[in-house]
Every structure is written in C-alpha cells, then in structure tokens.
Amino acid sequence: QVQLVESGGGLVQAGGSLRLSCTTSTRTFRNYAMGWFRQAPGKEREFVAAISWSGANRYYADSVKGRFTISRGNTKNTVFLQMNSLKPADTAVYYCAAKGSDYDVVPRGENEYDYWGQGTQVTVSS
C-alpha cells in the first residue's frame, strides 16, 4: 500500500507558475511509475504527465508540452510538477497517481494506476 499526498496548489494569474509536489509514505516509491492527472468541474479526469520509476522516461499531454515539467527527487520519494505559463484552461484539481512496475515504463492510462492522492486545487485567473 502506498499513501500519496499532493501539495502546492493555489490561485495564480495567467502566465504565472506553480510547483506541485507529491510525497509517498515510504521509500519503496522508487519502485513505482508516477503520473499527474487533472479534473475540471463537470469534466472527465485527463492525463497530464507521467514519469518512469527511474526518472529516465517522461511523457506529456500535448496541451501542457513545453510548459510543464515532471521530475523525481533523488530518493524517488517525491515527484514534482513544475507548471509555467499557466492558462485559465489549466484550472482543475490535480491528482498524483502511482503504478507498481518491474519495468521502466511511462503509463498514460488512468486504469493503469494503483494508488491515488486526494488532489490539490489549481486555479488560474485571467
């Protein structure tokens, strides 16, 4: 069992930046691929970014490519999402997710993930 806790959300003006963090309860985090998803009110949850358990492989949704960066801490216990050039369309609850894997893959499907955090609100004003 892996416990995930997100932080770093808040209110920011368009063009600004935020850095989200997701921390796991154990160092076994290093054995999990990690992903970020987001969900706006009345909309489906969508994929944002993912990183393999080693940190070597990353993948981004087209809507955030070039603006967002996903990374892992040195101990693999924490994953970050650096969000730059934020737009009102980025407003959503952002969720951290973990998938246990023996391979250095980058899962992109919501159903592939085993554990989820509680979410953190990101609001971008125009």
GROMACS .gro file of C-alpha atoms in nm:
model
  126
    1GLN     CA    1   0.000   0.000   0.000
    2VAL     CA    2   0.127   0.346  -0.098
    3GLN     CA    3  -0.003   0.670   0.050
    4LEU     CA    4   0.022   0.978  -0.172
    5VAL     CA    5  -0.016   1.340  -0.059
    6GLU     CA    6  -0.021   1.633  -0.304
    7SER     CA    7   0.062   1.993  -0.219
    8GLY     CA    8   0.148   2.322  -0.389
    9GLY     CA    9  -0.183   2.414  -0.548
   10GLY     CA   10  -0.333   2.760  -0.525
   11LEU     CA   11  -0.453   3.068  -0.711
   12VAL     CA   12  -0.229   3.223  -0.974
   13GLN     CA   13  -0.269   3.474  -1.256
   14ALA     CA   14  -0.244   3.369  -1.619
   15GLY     CA   15   0.119   3.347  -1.724
   16GLY     CA   16   0.232   3.261  -1.373
   17SER     CA   17   0.387   2.945  -1.232
   18LEU     CA   18   0.318   2.684  -0.967
   19ARG     CA   19   0.509   2.379  -0.849
   20LEU     CA   20   0.310   2.078  -0.731
   21SER     CA   21   0.460   1.810  -0.509
   22CYS     CA   22   0.353   1.453  -0.438
   23THR     CA   23   0.512   1.269  -0.147
   24THR     CA   24   0.479   0.899  -0.070
   25SER     CA   25   0.476   0.737   0.274
   26THR     CA   26   0.768   0.501   0.207
   27ARG     CA   27   1.099   0.480   0.020
   28THR     CA   28   0.952   0.196  -0.184
   29PHE     CA   29   0.822   0.483  -0.400
   30ARG     CA   30   1.131   0.415  -0.613
   31ASN     CA   31   0.959   0.104  -0.750
   32TYR     CA   32   0.661   0.298  -0.887
   33ALA     CA   33   0.596   0.492  -1.202
   34MET     CA   34   0.421   0.821  -1.122
   35GLY     CA   35   0.165   1.026  -1.308
   36TRP     CA   36  -0.027   1.351  -1.282
   37PHE     CA   37  -0.391   1.380  -1.386
   38ARG     CA   38  -0.635   1.669  -1.360
   39GLN     CA   39  -1.010   1.713  -1.350
   40ALA     CA   40  -1.211   2.030  -1.403
   41PRO     CA   41  -1.568   2.061  -1.267
   42GLY     CA   42  -1.812   1.868  -1.484
   43LYS     CA   43  -1.535   1.718  -1.697
   44GLU     CA   44  -1.357   1.384  -1.715
   45ARG     CA   45  -1.023   1.331  -1.550
   46GLU     CA   46  -0.744   1.368  -1.806
   47PHE     CA   47  -0.379   1.268  -1.828
   48VAL     CA   48  -0.122   1.543  -1.777
   49ALA     CA   49   0.224   1.389  -1.738
   50ALA     CA   50   0.400   1.072  -1.625
   51ILE     CA   51   0.749   0.958  -1.533
   52SER     CA   52   0.901   0.610  -1.507
   53TRP     CA   53   1.022   0.483  -1.172
   54SER     CA   54   1.387   0.551  -1.260
   55GLY     CA   55   1.306   0.901  -1.384
   56ALA     CA   56   1.468   0.828  -1.721
   57ASN     CA   57   1.147   0.834  -1.927
   58ARG     CA   58   0.881   1.105  -1.932
   59TYR     CA   59   0.569   1.179  -2.132
   60TYR     CA   60   0.339   1.482  -2.152
   61ALA     CA   61  -0.006   1.557  -2.282
   62ASP     CA   62   0.005   1.781  -2.589
   63SER     CA   63  -0.184   2.053  -2.403
   64VAL     CA   64   0.098   2.101  -2.149
   65LYS     CA   65   0.406   2.005  -2.351
   66GLY     CA   66   0.669   2.278  -2.334
   67ARG     CA   67   0.506   2.440  -2.029
   68PHE     CA   68   0.502   2.165  -1.763
   69THR     CA   69   0.792   1.954  -1.637
   70ILE     CA   70   0.763   1.636  -1.431
   71SER     CA   71   1.059   1.522  -1.222
   72ARG     CA   72   1.152   1.295  -0.932
   73GLY     CA   73   1.350   1.365  -0.618
   74ASN     CA   74   1.685   1.199  -0.553
   75THR     CA   75   1.531   0.935  -0.326
   76LYS     CA   76   1.231   0.878  -0.559
   77ASN     CA   77   1.008   0.953  -0.260
   78THR     CA   78   0.875   1.274  -0.414
   79VAL     CA   79   0.756   1.368  -0.761
   80PHE     CA   80   0.714   1.728  -0.881
   81LEU     CA   81   0.514   1.902  -1.150
   82GLN     CA   82   0.657   2.241  -1.243
   83MET     CA   83   0.387   2.439  -1.424
   84ASN     CA   84   0.488   2.751  -1.618
   85SER     CA   85   0.295   2.987  -1.847
   86LEU     CA   86  -0.029   2.882  -1.683
   87LYS     CA   87  -0.358   2.939  -1.863
   88PRO     CA   88  -0.718   2.954  -1.734
   89ALA     CA   89  -0.774   2.621  -1.913
   90ASP     CA   90  -0.529   2.464  -1.668
   91THR     CA   91  -0.772   2.524  -1.381
   92ALA     CA   92  -0.855   2.187  -1.225
   93VAL     CA   93  -0.797   1.957  -0.932
   94TYR     CA   94  -0.462   1.788  -0.989
   95TYR     CA   95  -0.413   1.429  -0.875
   96CYS     CA   96  -0.095   1.231  -0.821
   97ALA     CA   97  -0.105   0.859  -0.903
   98ALA     CA   98   0.134   0.564  -0.864
   99LYS     CA   99   0.171   0.237  -1.053
  100GLY     CA  100   0.383  -0.054  -0.934
  101SER     CA  101   0.603  -0.185  -1.214
  102ASP     CA  102   0.910  -0.400  -1.273
  103TYR     CA  103   0.984  -0.213  -1.596
  104ASP     CA  104   1.089   0.146  -1.665
  105VAL     CA  105   0.767   0.234  -1.844
  106VAL     CA  106   0.560   0.553  -1.860
  107PRO     CA  107   0.192   0.459  -1.808
  108ARG     CA  108  -0.061   0.705  -1.953
  109GLY     CA  109  -0.393   0.535  -1.888
  110GLU     CA  110  -0.596   0.617  -1.577
  111ASN     CA  111  -0.684   0.249  -1.527
  112GLU     CA  112  -0.316   0.151  -1.517
  113TYR     CA  113  -0.254   0.327  -1.185
  114ASP     CA  114  -0.291   0.153  -0.849
  115TYR     CA  115  -0.289   0.441  -0.598
  116TRP     CA  116  -0.420   0.798  -0.596
  117GLY     CA  117  -0.373   1.108  -0.385
  118GLN     CA  118  -0.652   1.332  -0.259
  119GLY     CA  119  -0.591   1.608  -0.513
  120THR     CA  120  -0.486   1.972  -0.493
  121GLN     CA  121  -0.674   2.265  -0.646
  122VAL     CA  122  -0.509   2.482  -0.911
  123THR     CA  123  -0.696   2.795  -1.018
  124VAL     CA  124  -0.565   3.023  -1.293
  125SER     CA  125  -0.733   3.361  -1.326
  126SER     CA  126  -0.749   3.561  -1.649
   0.00000   0.00000   0.00000
